[in-house]
Rosetta silent file (secondary structure, phi, psi, omega in degrees, C-alpha in Angstrom):
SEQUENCE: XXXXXXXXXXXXXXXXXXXXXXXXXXXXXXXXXXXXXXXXXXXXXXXXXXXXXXXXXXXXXXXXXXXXXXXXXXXXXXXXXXXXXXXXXXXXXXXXXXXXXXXXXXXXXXXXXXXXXXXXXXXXXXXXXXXXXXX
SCORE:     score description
SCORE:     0.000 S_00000001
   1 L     0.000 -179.815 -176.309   85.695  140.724  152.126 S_00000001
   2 L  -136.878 -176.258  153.006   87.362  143.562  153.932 S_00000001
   3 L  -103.469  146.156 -154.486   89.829  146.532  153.017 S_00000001
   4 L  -159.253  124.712  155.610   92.638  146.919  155.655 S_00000001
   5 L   167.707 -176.007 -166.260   95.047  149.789  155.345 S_00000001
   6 L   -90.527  174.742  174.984   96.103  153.876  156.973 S_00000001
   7 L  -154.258  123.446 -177.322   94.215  156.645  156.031 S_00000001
   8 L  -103.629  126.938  171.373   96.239  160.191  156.160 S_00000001
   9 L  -151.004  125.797 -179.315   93.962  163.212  155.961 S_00000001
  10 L  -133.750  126.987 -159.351   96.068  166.438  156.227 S_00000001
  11 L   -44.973  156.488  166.036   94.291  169.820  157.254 S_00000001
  12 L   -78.636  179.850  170.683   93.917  172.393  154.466 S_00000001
  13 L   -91.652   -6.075  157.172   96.004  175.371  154.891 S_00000001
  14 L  -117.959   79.669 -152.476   92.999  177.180  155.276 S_00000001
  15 H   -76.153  -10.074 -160.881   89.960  175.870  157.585 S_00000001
  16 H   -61.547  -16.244 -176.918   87.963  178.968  157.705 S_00000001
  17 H   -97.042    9.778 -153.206   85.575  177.205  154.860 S_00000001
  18 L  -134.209  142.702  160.285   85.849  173.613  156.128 S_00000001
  19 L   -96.618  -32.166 -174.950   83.518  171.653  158.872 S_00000001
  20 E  -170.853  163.958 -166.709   84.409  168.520  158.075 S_00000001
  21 E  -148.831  110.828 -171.690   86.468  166.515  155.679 S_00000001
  22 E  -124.074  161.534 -144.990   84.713  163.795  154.560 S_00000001
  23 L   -96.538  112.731 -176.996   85.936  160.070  153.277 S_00000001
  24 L  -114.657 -179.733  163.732   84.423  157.897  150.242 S_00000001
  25 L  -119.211  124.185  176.642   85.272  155.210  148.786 S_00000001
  26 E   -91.743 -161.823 -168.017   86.502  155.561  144.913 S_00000001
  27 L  -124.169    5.379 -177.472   88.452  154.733  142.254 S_00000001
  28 L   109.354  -38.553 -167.926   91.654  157.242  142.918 S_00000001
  29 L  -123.036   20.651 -176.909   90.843  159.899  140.168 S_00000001
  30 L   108.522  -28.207 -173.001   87.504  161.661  142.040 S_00000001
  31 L   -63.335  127.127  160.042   84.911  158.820  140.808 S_00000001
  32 E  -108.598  172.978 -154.705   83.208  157.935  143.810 S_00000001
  33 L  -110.855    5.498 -175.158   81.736  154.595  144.145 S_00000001
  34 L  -165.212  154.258 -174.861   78.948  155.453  146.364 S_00000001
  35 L   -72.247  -45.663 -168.014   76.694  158.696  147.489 S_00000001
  36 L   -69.917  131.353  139.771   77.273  158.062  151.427 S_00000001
  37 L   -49.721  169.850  168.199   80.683  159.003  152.730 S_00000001
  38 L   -78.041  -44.890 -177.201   82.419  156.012  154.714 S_00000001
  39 L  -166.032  142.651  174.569   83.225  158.709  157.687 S_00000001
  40 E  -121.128  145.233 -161.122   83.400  162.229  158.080 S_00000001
  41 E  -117.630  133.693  161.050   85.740  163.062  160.740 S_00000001
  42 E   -49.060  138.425 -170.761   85.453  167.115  162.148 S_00000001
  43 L   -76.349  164.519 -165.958   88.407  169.609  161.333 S_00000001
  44 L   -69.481  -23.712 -163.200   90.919  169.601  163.816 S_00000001
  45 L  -119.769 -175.102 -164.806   91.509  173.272  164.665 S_00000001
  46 L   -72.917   -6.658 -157.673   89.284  176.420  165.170 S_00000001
  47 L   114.802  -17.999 -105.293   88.762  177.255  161.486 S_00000001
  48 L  -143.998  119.329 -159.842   91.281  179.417  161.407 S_00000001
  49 L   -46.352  156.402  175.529   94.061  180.181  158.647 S_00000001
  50 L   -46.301  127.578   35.095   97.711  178.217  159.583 S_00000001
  51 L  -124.412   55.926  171.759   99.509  180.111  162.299 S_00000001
  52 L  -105.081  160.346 -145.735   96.958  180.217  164.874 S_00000001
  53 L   -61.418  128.043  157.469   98.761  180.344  168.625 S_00000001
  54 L   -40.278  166.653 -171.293  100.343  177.464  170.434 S_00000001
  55 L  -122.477  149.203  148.197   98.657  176.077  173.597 S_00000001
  56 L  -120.930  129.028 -174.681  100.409  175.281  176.482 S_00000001
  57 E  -134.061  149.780  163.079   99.201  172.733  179.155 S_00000001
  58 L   119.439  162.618 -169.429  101.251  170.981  182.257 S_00000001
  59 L   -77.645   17.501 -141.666  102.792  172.252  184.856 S_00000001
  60 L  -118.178  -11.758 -150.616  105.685  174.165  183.680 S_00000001
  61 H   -73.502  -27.014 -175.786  103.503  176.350  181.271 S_00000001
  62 H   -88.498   56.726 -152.032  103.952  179.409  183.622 S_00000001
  63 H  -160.579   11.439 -178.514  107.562  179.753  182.895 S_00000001
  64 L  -150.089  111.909  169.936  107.031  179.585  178.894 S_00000001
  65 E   -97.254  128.883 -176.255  106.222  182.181  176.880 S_00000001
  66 E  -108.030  128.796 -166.231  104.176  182.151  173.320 S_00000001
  67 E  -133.804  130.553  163.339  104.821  185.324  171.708 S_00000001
  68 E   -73.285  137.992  167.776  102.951  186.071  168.003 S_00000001
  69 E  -101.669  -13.059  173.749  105.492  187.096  165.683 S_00000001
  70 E   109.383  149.042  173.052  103.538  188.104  162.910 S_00000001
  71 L    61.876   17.621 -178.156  102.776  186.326  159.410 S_00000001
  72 L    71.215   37.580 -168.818  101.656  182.866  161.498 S_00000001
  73 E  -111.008  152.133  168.305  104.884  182.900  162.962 S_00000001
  74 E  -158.417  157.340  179.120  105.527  182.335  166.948 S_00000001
  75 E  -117.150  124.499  171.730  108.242  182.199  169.422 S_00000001
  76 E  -137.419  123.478 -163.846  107.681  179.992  172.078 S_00000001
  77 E  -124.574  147.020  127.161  110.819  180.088  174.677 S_00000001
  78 L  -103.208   26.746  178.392  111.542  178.980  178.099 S_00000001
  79 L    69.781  150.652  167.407  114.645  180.469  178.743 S_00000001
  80 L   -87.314   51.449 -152.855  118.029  179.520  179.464 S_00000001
  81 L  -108.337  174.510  155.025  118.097  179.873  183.347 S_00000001
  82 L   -43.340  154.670  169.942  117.990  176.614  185.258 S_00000001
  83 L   -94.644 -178.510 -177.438  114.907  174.052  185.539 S_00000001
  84 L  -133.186  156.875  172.047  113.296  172.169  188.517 S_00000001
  85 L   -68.032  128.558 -179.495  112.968  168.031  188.414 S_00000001
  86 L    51.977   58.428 -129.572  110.380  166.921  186.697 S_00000001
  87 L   -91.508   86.997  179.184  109.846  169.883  184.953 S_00000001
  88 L  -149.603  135.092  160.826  107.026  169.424  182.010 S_00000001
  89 L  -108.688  154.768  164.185  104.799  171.014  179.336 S_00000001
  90 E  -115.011  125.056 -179.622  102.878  170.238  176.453 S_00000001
  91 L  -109.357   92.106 -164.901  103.204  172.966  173.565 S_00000001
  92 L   -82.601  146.830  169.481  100.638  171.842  171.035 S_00000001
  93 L  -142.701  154.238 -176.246  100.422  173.249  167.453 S_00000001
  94 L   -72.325  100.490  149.339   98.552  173.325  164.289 S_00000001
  95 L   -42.931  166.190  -49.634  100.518  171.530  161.096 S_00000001
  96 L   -34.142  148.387  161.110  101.629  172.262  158.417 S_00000001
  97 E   163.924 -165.089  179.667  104.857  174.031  159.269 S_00000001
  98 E  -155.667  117.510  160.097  108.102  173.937  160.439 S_00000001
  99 E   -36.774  154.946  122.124  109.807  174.191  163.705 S_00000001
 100 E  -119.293  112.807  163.915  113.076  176.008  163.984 S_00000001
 101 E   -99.722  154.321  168.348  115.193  176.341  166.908 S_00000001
 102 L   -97.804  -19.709  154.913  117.583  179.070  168.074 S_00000001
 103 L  -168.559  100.724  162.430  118.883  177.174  170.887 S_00000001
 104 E   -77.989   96.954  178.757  118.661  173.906  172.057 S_00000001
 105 E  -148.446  117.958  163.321  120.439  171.845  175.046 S_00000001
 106 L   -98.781  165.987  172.250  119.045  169.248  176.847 S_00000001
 107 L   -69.895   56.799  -94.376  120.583  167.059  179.119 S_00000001
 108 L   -83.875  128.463 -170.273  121.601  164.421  176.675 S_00000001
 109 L   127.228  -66.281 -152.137  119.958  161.084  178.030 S_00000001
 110 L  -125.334  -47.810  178.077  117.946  162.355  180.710 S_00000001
 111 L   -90.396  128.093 -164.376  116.023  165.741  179.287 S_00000001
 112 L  -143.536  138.029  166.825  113.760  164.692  176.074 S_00000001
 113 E  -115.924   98.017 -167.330  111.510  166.870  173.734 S_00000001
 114 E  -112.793  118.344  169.868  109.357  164.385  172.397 S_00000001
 115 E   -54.682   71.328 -144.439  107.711  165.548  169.027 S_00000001
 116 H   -67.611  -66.238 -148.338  104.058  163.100  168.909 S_00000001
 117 H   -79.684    4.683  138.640  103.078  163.544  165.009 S_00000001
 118 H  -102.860   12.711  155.490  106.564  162.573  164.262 S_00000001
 119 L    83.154   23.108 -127.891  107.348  160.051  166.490 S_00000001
 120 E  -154.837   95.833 -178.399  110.451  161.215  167.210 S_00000001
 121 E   -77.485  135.537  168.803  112.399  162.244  171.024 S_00000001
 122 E  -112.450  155.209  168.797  115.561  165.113  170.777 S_00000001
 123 L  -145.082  175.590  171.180  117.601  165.197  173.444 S_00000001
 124 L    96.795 -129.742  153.052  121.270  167.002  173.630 S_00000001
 125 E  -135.745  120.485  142.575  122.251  169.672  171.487 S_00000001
 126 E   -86.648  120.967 -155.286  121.097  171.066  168.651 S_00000001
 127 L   -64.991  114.887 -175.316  122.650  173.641  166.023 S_00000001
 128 L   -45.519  157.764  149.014  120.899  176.480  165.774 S_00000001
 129 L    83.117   49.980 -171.651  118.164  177.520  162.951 S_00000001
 130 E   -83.534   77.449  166.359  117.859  173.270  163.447 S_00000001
 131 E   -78.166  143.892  148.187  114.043  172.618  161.163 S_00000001
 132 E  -113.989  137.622  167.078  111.586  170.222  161.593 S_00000001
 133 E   -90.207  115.777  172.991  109.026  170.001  159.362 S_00000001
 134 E   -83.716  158.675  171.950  105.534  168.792  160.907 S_00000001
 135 L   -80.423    0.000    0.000  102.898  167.328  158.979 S_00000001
């Protein structure tokens, strides 16, 4: 027979102790059913407690600023001034948390912010102090 199904593994909130996060298969309450994990997958980030600094990559990045704010907090802004056609970055970050913007307006339509671990494009306007929560 086979087992079929997702498997969700969500970073501690602290990494500085963790190498790997590894999978068995059990019963649900801690009993495992075997010595061997099933997979161990490496953690995703440096080690490094929750608010370690966005990345930027693409070609747009020198025109967006990541500023630490303190407490694992960041600002990452690209101003309200005009854009150029086909204008794009990737701002990657380390989950758990939560987005908030202070001002959002895209070009409703045409201009897209597309959010990957939730699946999920904005476009328009949004109301400020607007969260998303990431996983």
């Amino acid at each position: 027979g086979f087992v079929e199904g997702r498997l969700v593994i969500r970073r501690a909130a602290d990494e500085s102790s963790v190498n790997s996060y590894a999978v068995y298969w059990g019963d649900g309450t801690g009993q495992k059913f075997v010595d061997e994990p099933l997979a161990v997958v490496p953690r995703t980030s440096s080690g490094n407690n929750v608010g370690e600094a966005p990345t930027c990559s693409g070609q747009a990045c020198s025109v967006i600023n990541i500023v630490a704010l303190g407490g694992g907090k960041w600002e990452v802004a690209r101003g309200r001034g005009g854009y150029s056609n086909l204008e794009s970055a990737d701002i990657s970050v380390q989950g758990p948390g939560t987005i908030t913007f202070h001002f959002f307006q895209l070009e409703n339509g045409y201009d897209f912010l597309h959010i990957r671990c939730l699946e999920q494009d904005l476009t328009g306007w949004l109301t400020a102090g607007t969260p998303l929560l990431l996983p």
